[in-house]
GROMACS .gro file of C-alpha atoms in nm:
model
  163
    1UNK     CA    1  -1.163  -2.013  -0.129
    2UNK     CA    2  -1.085  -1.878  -0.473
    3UNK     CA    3  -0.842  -1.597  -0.530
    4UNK     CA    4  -1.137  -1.345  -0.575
    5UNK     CA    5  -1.317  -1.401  -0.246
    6UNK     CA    6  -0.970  -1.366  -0.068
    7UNK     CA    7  -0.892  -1.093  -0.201
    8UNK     CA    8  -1.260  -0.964  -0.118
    9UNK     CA    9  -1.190  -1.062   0.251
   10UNK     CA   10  -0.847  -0.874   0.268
   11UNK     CA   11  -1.047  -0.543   0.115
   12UNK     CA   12  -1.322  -0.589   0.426
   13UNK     CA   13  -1.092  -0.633   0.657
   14UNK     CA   14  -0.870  -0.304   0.562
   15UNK     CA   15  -1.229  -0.138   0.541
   16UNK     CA   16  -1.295  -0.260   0.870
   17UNK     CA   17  -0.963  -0.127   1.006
   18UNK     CA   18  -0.979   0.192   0.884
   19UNK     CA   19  -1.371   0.244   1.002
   20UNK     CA   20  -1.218   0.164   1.386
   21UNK     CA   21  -0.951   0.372   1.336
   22UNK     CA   22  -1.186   0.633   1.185
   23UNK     CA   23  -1.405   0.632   1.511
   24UNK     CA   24  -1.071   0.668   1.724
   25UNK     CA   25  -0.962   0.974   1.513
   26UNK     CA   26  -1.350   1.108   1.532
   27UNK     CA   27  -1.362   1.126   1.894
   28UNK     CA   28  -0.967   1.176   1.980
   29UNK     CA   29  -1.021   1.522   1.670
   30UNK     CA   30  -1.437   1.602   1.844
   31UNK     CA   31  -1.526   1.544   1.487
   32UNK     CA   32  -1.877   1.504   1.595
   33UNK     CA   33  -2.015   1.502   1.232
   34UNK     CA   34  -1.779   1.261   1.135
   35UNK     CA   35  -1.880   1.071   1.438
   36UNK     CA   36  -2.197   1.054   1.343
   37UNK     CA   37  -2.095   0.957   0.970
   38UNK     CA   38  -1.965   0.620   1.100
   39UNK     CA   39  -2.258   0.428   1.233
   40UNK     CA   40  -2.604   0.300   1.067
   41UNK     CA   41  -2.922   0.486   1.079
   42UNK     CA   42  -2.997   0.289   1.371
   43UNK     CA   43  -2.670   0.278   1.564
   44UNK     CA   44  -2.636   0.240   1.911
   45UNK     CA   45  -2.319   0.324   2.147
   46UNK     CA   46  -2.308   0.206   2.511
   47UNK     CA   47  -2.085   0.374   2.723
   48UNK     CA   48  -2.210   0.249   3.056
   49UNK     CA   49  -1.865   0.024   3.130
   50UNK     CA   50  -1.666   0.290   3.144
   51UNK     CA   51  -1.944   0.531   3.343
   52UNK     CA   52  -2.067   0.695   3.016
   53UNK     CA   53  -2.390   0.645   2.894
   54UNK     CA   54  -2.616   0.436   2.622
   55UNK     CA   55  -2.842   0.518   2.340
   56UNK     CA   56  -2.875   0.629   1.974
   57UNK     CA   57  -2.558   0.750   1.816
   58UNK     CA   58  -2.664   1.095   1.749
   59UNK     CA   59  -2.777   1.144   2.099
   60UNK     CA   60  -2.414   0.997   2.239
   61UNK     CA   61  -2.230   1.213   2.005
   62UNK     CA   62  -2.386   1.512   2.169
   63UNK     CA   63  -2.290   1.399   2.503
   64UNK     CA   64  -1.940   1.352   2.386
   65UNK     CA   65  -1.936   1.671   2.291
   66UNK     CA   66  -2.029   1.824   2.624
   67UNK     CA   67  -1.807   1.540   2.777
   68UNK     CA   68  -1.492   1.590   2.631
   69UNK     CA   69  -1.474   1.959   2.661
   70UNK     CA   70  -1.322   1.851   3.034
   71UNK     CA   71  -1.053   1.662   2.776
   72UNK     CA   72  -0.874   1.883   2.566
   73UNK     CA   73  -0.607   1.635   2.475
   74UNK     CA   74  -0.692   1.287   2.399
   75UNK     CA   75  -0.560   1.038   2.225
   76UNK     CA   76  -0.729   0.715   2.173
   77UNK     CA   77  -0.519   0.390   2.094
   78UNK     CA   78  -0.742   0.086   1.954
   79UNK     CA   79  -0.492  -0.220   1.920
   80UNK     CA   80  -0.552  -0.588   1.917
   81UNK     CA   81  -0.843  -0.593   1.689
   82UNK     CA   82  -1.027  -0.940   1.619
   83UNK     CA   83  -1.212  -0.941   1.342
   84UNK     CA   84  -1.492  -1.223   1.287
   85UNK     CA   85  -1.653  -1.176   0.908
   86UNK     CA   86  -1.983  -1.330   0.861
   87UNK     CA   87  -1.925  -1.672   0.674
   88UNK     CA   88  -2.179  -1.698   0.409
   89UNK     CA   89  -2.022  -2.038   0.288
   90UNK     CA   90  -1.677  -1.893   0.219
   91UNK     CA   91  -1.804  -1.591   0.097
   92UNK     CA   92  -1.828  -1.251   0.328
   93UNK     CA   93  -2.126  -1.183   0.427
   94UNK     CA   94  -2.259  -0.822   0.539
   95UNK     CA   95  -2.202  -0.851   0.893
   96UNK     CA   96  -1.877  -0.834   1.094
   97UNK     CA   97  -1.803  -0.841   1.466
   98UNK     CA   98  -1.492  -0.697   1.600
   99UNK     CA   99  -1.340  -0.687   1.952
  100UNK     CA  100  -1.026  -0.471   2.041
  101UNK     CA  101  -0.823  -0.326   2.310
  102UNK     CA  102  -0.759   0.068   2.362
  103UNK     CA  103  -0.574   0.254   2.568
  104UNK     CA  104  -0.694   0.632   2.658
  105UNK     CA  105  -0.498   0.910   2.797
  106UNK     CA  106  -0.638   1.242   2.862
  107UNK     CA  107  -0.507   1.570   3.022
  108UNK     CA  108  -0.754   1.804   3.224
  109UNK     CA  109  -0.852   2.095   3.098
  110UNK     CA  110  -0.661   2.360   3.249
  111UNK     CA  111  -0.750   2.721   3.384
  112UNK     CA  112  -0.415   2.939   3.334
  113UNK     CA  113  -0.330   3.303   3.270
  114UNK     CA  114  -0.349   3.232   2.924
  115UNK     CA  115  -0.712   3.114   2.978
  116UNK     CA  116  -0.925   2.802   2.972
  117UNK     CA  117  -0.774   2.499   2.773
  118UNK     CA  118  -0.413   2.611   2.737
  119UNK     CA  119  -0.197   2.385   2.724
  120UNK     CA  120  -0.111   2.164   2.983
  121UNK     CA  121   0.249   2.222   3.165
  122UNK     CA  122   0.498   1.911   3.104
  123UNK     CA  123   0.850   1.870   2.930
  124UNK     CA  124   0.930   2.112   2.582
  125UNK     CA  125   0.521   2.187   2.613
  126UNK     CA  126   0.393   1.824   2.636
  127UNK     CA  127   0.112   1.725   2.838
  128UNK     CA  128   0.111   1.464   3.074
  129UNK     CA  129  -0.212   1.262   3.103
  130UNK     CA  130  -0.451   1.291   3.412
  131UNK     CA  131  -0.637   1.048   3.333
  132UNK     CA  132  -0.603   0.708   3.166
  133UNK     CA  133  -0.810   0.438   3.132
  134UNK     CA  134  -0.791   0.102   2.937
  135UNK     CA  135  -1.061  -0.178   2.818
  136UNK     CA  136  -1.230  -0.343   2.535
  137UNK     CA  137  -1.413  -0.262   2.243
  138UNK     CA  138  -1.695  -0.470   2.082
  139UNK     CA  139  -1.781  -0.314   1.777
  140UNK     CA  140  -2.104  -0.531   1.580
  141UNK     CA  141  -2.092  -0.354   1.210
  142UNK     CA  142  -2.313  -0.369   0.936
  143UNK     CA  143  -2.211  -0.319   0.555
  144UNK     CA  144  -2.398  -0.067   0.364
  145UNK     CA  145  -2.384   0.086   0.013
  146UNK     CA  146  -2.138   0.345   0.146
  147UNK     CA  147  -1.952   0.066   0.285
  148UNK     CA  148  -1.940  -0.068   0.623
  149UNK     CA  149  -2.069   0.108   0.929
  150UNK     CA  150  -2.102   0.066   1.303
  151UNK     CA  151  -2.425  -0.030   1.410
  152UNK     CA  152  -2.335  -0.090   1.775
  153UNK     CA  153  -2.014   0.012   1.986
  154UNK     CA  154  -2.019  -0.111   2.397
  155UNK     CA  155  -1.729  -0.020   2.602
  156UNK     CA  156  -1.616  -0.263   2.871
  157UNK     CA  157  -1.355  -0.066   3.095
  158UNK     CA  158  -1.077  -0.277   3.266
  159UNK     CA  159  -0.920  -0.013   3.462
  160UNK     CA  160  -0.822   0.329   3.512
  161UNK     CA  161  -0.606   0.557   3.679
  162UNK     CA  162  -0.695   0.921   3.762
  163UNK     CA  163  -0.611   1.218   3.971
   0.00000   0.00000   0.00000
């Protein structure tokens, strides 16, 4: 492997990172539009493992939206991350596969004197998760001339704890 094609590989993989930790951000923020901005034309998301549901991107990102309202504080934590690079030969190839662990707390929504969604009681203001669940990503992604996209995300839940 020559210096160049290293390098190449070091520059998809920080891509790479950054795209994951773009889609964490996107649904932790309800950036729905940025969401959206993150997978192929013809991206998929399956949700089904962890009692969501499965189809087109733009459809999922909708339900998301409708989803998460019950979540006002999220925070999604993608670690572990595996990345496989399509081999062309020792070159990169356009395809990339990448498998990683997250971690997902979430506090209720709450209905207070203050009104829906204040904030959640807990010490000096912080909220204390309600629900948390854990898993694995498997991420197939695609590179593009805006750079490399998801063109399929499936969640496979391990566990969670709730209420």
């Amino acid at each position: 492997m020559t210096q160049r094609v290293a390098l190449a590989t070091v520059l998809d993989r920080l891509a790479i990172d950054a795209l994951i930790t773009g889609y964490a951000v996107a649904v932790d923020d309800g950036a729905w539009s940025d969401y959206g901005a993150l997978f192929t034309p013809d991206g998929r998301v399956d949700y089904r493992g962890a009692g969501g549901v499965e189809g087109p991107a733009d459809e999922v990102a909708r339900w998301l939206e409708e989803t998460m309202r019950l979540f006002p504080v999220r925070q999604h934590l993608i670690v572990n991350r595996r990345v496989d690079l399509e081999d062309l030969g020792g070159y990169t190839g356009d395809r990339a596969e990448v498998r990683a662990d997250y971690l997902n707390p979430m506090c209720l929504a709450r209905q207070t004197a203050s009104g829906p969604d204040a904030e959640p009681p807990g010490e000096a203001g912080a909220a204390t998760p309600d629900f948390v669940t854990g898993g694995r990503y498997t991420f197939t992604l695609h590179r593009a001339e805006v750079g490399w996209l998801i063109r399929t995300v499936t969640v496979h839940e391990k566990w969670r704890r709730a209420p």
